GROMACS .gro file of N, CA and C in nm:
model
  270
    1UNK      N    1  -5.191  -0.708   4.364
    1UNK     CA    2  -5.167  -0.836   4.430
    1UNK      C    3  -5.030  -0.833   4.496
    2UNK      N    4  -5.023  -0.891   4.613
    2UNK     CA    5  -4.896  -0.906   4.683
    2UNK      C    6  -4.851  -1.051   4.666
    3UNK      N    7  -4.728  -1.068   4.619
    3UNK     CA    8  -4.668  -1.200   4.609
    3UNK      C    9  -4.552  -1.203   4.707
    4UNK      N   10  -4.558  -1.294   4.802
    4UNK     CA   11  -4.448  -1.314   4.895
    4UNK      C   12  -4.372  -1.436   4.846
    5UNK      N   13  -4.252  -1.413   4.795
    5UNK     CA   14  -4.170  -1.521   4.744
    5UNK      C   15  -4.058  -1.546   4.844
    6UNK      N   16  -4.067  -1.657   4.915
    6UNK     CA   17  -3.970  -1.691   5.019
    6UNK      C   18  -3.880  -1.802   4.969
    7UNK      N   19  -3.751  -1.784   4.989
    7UNK     CA   20  -3.656  -1.887   4.949
    7UNK      C   21  -3.635  -1.981   5.066
    8UNK      N   22  -3.665  -2.107   5.045
    8UNK     CA   23  -3.655  -2.208   5.150
    8UNK      C   24  -3.789  -2.229   5.217
    9UNK      N   25  -3.804  -2.341   5.284
    9UNK     CA   26  -3.928  -2.375   5.353
    9UNK      C   27  -3.930  -2.309   5.489
   10UNK      N   28  -4.033  -2.231   5.516
   10UNK     CA   29  -4.044  -2.163   5.644
   10UNK      C   30  -4.069  -2.262   5.757
   11UNK      N   31  -4.141  -2.369   5.731
   11UNK     CA   32  -4.172  -2.466   5.836
   11UNK      C   33  -4.048  -2.535   5.890
   12UNK      N   34  -3.949  -2.553   5.805
   12UNK     CA   35  -3.832  -2.631   5.847
   12UNK      C   36  -3.716  -2.544   5.894
   13UNK      N   37  -3.737  -2.415   5.910
   13UNK     CA   38  -3.628  -2.328   5.951
   13UNK      C   39  -3.619  -2.320   6.103
   14UNK      N   40  -3.513  -2.378   6.162
   14UNK     CA   41  -3.500  -2.372   6.307
   14UNK      C   42  -3.477  -2.229   6.358
   15UNK      N   43  -3.427  -2.142   6.273
   15UNK     CA   44  -3.402  -2.003   6.312
   15UNK      C   45  -3.530  -1.924   6.327
   16UNK      N   46  -3.635  -1.967   6.262
   16UNK     CA   47  -3.759  -1.891   6.260
   16UNK      C   48  -3.877  -1.977   6.304
   17UNK      N   49  -3.869  -2.035   6.421
   17UNK     CA   50  -3.976  -2.118   6.473
   17UNK      C   51  -4.105  -2.037   6.479
   18UNK      N   52  -4.211  -2.090   6.422
   18UNK     CA   53  -4.341  -2.023   6.424
   18UNK      C   54  -4.361  -1.923   6.312
   19UNK      N   55  -4.261  -1.902   6.227
   19UNK     CA   56  -4.274  -1.805   6.119
   19UNK      C   57  -4.385  -1.844   6.022
   20UNK      N   58  -4.395  -1.972   5.990
   20UNK     CA   59  -4.498  -2.018   5.898
   20UNK      C   60  -4.637  -1.987   5.953
   21UNK      N   61  -4.659  -2.016   6.079
   21UNK     CA   62  -4.790  -1.991   6.141
   21UNK      C   63  -4.819  -1.841   6.145
   22UNK      N   64  -4.720  -1.761   6.178
   22UNK     CA   65  -4.737  -1.615   6.181
   22UNK      C   66  -4.770  -1.562   6.042
   23UNK      N   67  -4.699  -1.611   5.943
   23UNK     CA   68  -4.723  -1.568   5.805
   23UNK      C   69  -4.864  -1.605   5.760
   24UNK      N   70  -4.908  -1.725   5.792
   24UNK     CA   71  -5.043  -1.768   5.754
   24UNK      C   72  -5.149  -1.680   5.821
   25UNK      N   73  -5.125  -1.641   5.946
   25UNK     CA   74  -5.218  -1.552   6.017
   25UNK      C   75  -5.229  -1.418   5.946
   26UNK      N   76  -5.116  -1.359   5.908
   26UNK     CA   77  -5.119  -1.231   5.839
   26UNK      C   78  -5.180  -1.242   5.700
   27UNK      N   79  -5.154  -1.353   5.631
   27UNK     CA   80  -5.215  -1.372   5.499
   27UNK      C   81  -5.368  -1.371   5.510
   28UNK      N   82  -5.421  -1.439   5.611
   28UNK     CA   83  -5.566  -1.442   5.631
   28UNK      C   84  -5.620  -1.303   5.661
   29UNK      N   85  -5.544  -1.223   5.736
   29UNK     CA   86  -5.588  -1.088   5.771
   29UNK      C   87  -5.587  -0.994   5.652
   30UNK      N   88  -5.490  -1.010   5.563
   30UNK     CA   89  -5.472  -0.918   5.451
   30UNK      C   90  -5.563  -0.952   5.333
   31UNK      N   91  -5.591  -1.079   5.312
   31UNK     CA   92  -5.663  -1.123   5.192
   31UNK      C   93  -5.798  -1.057   5.169
   32UNK      N   94  -5.874  -1.019   5.272
   32UNK     CA   95  -6.001  -0.951   5.242
   32UNK      C   96  -5.982  -0.816   5.171
   33UNK      N   97  -5.865  -0.755   5.186
   33UNK     CA   98  -5.842  -0.623   5.128
   33UNK      C   99  -5.752  -0.625   5.007
   34UNK      N  100  -5.671  -0.729   4.996
   34UNK     CA  101  -5.575  -0.735   4.885
   34UNK      C  102  -5.540  -0.881   4.859
   35UNK      N  103  -5.542  -0.924   4.734
   35UNK     CA  104  -5.502  -1.061   4.705
   35UNK      C  105  -5.354  -1.083   4.741
   36UNK      N  106  -5.326  -1.194   4.809
   36UNK     CA  107  -5.191  -1.226   4.853
   36UNK      C  108  -5.160  -1.371   4.816
   37UNK      N  109  -5.040  -1.393   4.767
   37UNK     CA  110  -4.997  -1.529   4.735
   37UNK      C  111  -4.861  -1.552   4.801
   38UNK      N  112  -4.847  -1.663   4.872
   38UNK     CA  113  -4.720  -1.702   4.931
   38UNK      C  114  -4.661  -1.813   4.846
   39UNK      N  115  -4.538  -1.791   4.800
   39UNK     CA  116  -4.468  -1.890   4.718
   39UNK      C  117  -4.338  -1.925   4.789
   40UNK      N  118  -4.320  -2.052   4.824
   40UNK     CA  119  -4.196  -2.098   4.884
   40UNK      C  120  -4.112  -2.161   4.774
   41UNK      N  121  -3.998  -2.101   4.748
   41UNK     CA  122  -3.910  -2.148   4.642
   41UNK      C  123  -3.798  -2.233   4.701
   42UNK      N  124  -3.745  -2.327   4.624
   42UNK     CA  125  -3.638  -2.411   4.677
   42UNK      C  126  -3.513  -2.329   4.706
   43UNK      N  127  -3.441  -2.371   4.809
   43UNK     CA  128  -3.315  -2.305   4.841
   43UNK      C  129  -3.217  -2.328   4.727
   44UNK      N  130  -3.134  -2.229   4.703
   44UNK     CA  131  -3.033  -2.240   4.598
   44UNK      C  132  -2.908  -2.166   4.643
   45UNK      N  133  -2.810  -2.169   4.560
   45UNK     CA  134  -2.688  -2.093   4.588
   45UNK      C  135  -2.721  -1.944   4.588
   46UNK      N  136  -2.663  -1.865   4.679
   46UNK     CA  137  -2.695  -1.722   4.685
   46UNK      C  138  -2.684  -1.650   4.551
   47UNK      N  139  -2.587  -1.688   4.469
   47UNK     CA  140  -2.572  -1.620   4.340
   47UNK      C  141  -2.677  -1.663   4.238
   48UNK      N  142  -2.761  -1.762   4.271
   48UNK     CA  143  -2.867  -1.807   4.181
   48UNK      C  144  -3.006  -1.768   4.230
   49UNK      N  145  -3.014  -1.704   4.348
   49UNK     CA  146  -3.144  -1.669   4.404
   49UNK      C  147  -3.221  -1.573   4.314
   50UNK      N  148  -3.153  -1.476   4.256
   50UNK     CA  149  -3.220  -1.381   4.166
   50UNK      C  150  -3.282  -1.455   4.048
   51UNK      N  151  -3.213  -1.555   3.998
   51UNK     CA  152  -3.265  -1.635   3.887
   51UNK      C  153  -3.392  -1.709   3.929
   52UNK      N  154  -3.393  -1.762   4.051
   52UNK     CA  155  -3.508  -1.833   4.104
   52UNK      C  156  -3.628  -1.738   4.119
   53UNK      N  157  -3.600  -1.614   4.159
   53UNK     CA  158  -3.706  -1.516   4.182
   53UNK      C  159  -3.754  -1.447   4.055
   54UNK      N  160  -3.679  -1.458   3.947
   54UNK     CA  161  -3.706  -1.382   3.824
   54UNK      C  162  -3.851  -1.390   3.774
   55UNK      N  163  -3.915  -1.505   3.772
   55UNK     CA  164  -4.054  -1.509   3.723
   55UNK      C  165  -4.148  -1.422   3.807
   56UNK      N  166  -4.119  -1.407   3.935
   56UNK     CA  167  -4.204  -1.327   4.022
   56UNK      C  168  -4.167  -1.179   4.015
   57UNK      N  169  -4.040  -1.150   3.994
   57UNK     CA  170  -3.996  -1.011   3.981
   57UNK      C  171  -4.052  -0.948   3.856
   58UNK      N  172  -4.067  -1.026   3.751
   58UNK     CA  173  -4.118  -0.974   3.625
   58UNK      C  174  -4.262  -0.923   3.638
   59UNK      N  175  -4.339  -0.979   3.732
   59UNK     CA  176  -4.478  -0.940   3.753
   59UNK      C  177  -4.492  -0.821   3.847
   60UNK      N  178  -4.385  -0.785   3.915
   60UNK     CA  179  -4.394  -0.690   4.026
   60UNK      C  180  -4.407  -0.546   3.980
   61UNK      N  181  -4.494  -0.473   4.047
   61UNK     CA  182  -4.500  -0.329   4.029
   61UNK      C  183  -4.408  -0.261   4.130
   62UNK      N  184  -4.386  -0.327   4.241
   62UNK     CA  185  -4.302  -0.278   4.349
   62UNK      C  186  -4.230  -0.399   4.408
   63UNK      N  187  -4.102  -0.388   4.431
   63UNK     CA  188  -4.025  -0.499   4.486
   63UNK      C  189  -3.972  -0.458   4.623
   64UNK      N  190  -3.999  -0.542   4.721
   64UNK     CA  191  -3.948  -0.521   4.856
   64UNK      C  192  -3.861  -0.640   4.891
   65UNK      N  193  -3.749  -0.614   4.951
   65UNK     CA  194  -3.658  -0.721   4.992
   65UNK      C  195  -3.646  -0.719   5.143
   66UNK      N  196  -3.676  -0.831   5.205
   66UNK     CA  197  -3.665  -0.844   5.350
   66UNK      C  198  -3.553  -0.939   5.383
   67UNK      N  199  -3.472  -0.898   5.478
   67UNK     CA  200  -3.365  -0.985   5.528
   67UNK      C  201  -3.363  -0.978   5.679
   68UNK      N  202  -3.287  -1.066   5.739
   68UNK     CA  203  -3.277  -1.064   5.885
   68UNK      C  204  -3.203  -0.939   5.935
   69UNK      N  205  -3.143  -0.864   5.844
   69UNK     CA  206  -3.070  -0.743   5.882
   69UNK      C  207  -3.153  -0.616   5.858
   70UNK      N  208  -3.277  -0.633   5.818
   70UNK     CA  209  -3.361  -0.519   5.784
   70UNK      C  210  -3.414  -0.444   5.906
   71UNK      N  211  -3.483  -0.336   5.877
   71UNK     CA  212  -3.541  -0.251   5.981
   71UNK      C  213  -3.675  -0.309   6.028
   72UNK      N  214  -3.696  -0.311   6.158
   72UNK     CA  215  -3.822  -0.359   6.213
   72UNK      C  216  -3.927  -0.249   6.204
   73UNK      N  217  -4.053  -0.290   6.192
   73UNK     CA  218  -4.165  -0.197   6.189
   73UNK      C  219  -4.268  -0.239   6.293
   74UNK      N  220  -4.333  -0.143   6.353
   74UNK     CA  221  -4.445  -0.175   6.440
   74UNK      C  222  -4.563  -0.212   6.352
   75UNK      N  223  -4.665  -0.274   6.408
   75UNK     CA  224  -4.784  -0.309   6.330
   75UNK      C  225  -4.850  -0.186   6.269
   76UNK      N  226  -4.868  -0.074   6.344
   76UNK     CA  227  -4.926   0.045   6.281
   76UNK      C  228  -4.841   0.100   6.167
   77UNK      N  229  -4.708   0.099   6.183
   77UNK     CA  230  -4.620   0.147   6.075
   77UNK      C  231  -4.632   0.056   5.952
   78UNK      N  232  -4.635  -0.074   5.975
   78UNK     CA  233  -4.649  -0.171   5.866
   78UNK      C  234  -4.782  -0.150   5.794
   79UNK      N  235  -4.888  -0.129   5.869
   79UNK     CA  236  -5.020  -0.105   5.812
   79UNK      C  237  -5.019   0.020   5.723
   80UNK      N  238  -4.960   0.127   5.772
   80UNK     CA  239  -4.952   0.251   5.693
   80UNK      C  240  -4.869   0.229   5.567
   81UNK      N  241  -4.760   0.155   5.579
   81UNK     CA  242  -4.675   0.127   5.464
   81UNK      C  243  -4.751   0.050   5.357
   82UNK      N  244  -4.821  -0.055   5.398
   82UNK     CA  245  -4.899  -0.135   5.303
   82UNK      C  246  -5.008  -0.049   5.238
   83UNK      N  247  -5.074   0.035   5.317
   83UNK     CA  248  -5.178   0.122   5.261
   83UNK      C  249  -5.120   0.217   5.158
   84UNK      N  250  -5.003   0.275   5.186
   84UNK     CA  251  -4.938   0.364   5.090
   84UNK      C  252  -4.903   0.290   4.962
   85UNK      N  253  -4.853   0.167   4.976
   85UNK     CA  254  -4.818   0.088   4.857
   85UNK      C  255  -4.944   0.056   4.776
   86UNK      N  256  -5.050   0.019   4.844
   86UNK     CA  257  -5.175  -0.012   4.776
   86UNK      C  258  -5.228   0.110   4.700
   87UNK      N  259  -5.224   0.225   4.767
   87UNK     CA  260  -5.273   0.346   4.705
   87UNK      C  261  -5.187   0.389   4.586
   88UNK      N  262  -5.058   0.364   4.595
   88UNK     CA  263  -4.965   0.402   4.488
   88UNK      C  264  -4.970   0.305   4.370
   89UNK      N  265  -4.969   0.174   4.401
   89UNK     CA  266  -4.955   0.073   4.295
   89UNK      C  267  -5.085   0.001   4.263
   90UNK      N  268  -5.187   0.023   4.341
   90UNK     CA  269  -5.317  -0.039   4.311
   90UNK      C  270  -5.329  -0.177   4.348
   0.00000   0.00000   0.00000
């Protein structure tokens, strides 16, 4: 299972207009092949974010962290990455 734990509401983020709709589109595409859950957590102080995420981290077989400073992937690269993770972690 993939759990996407996002801190803050995607709908209300002026920096990421349309992110919620894009995320929902990808969730619908992925769900036939792998269970996916999107969890929007309340915003907190940066030093408390790990505490907020802890219940979800405890369930994780693999943890991925995405930030606005991360590396971009093409759709084919992202697809291969997800397939590798699925094959490795089940």
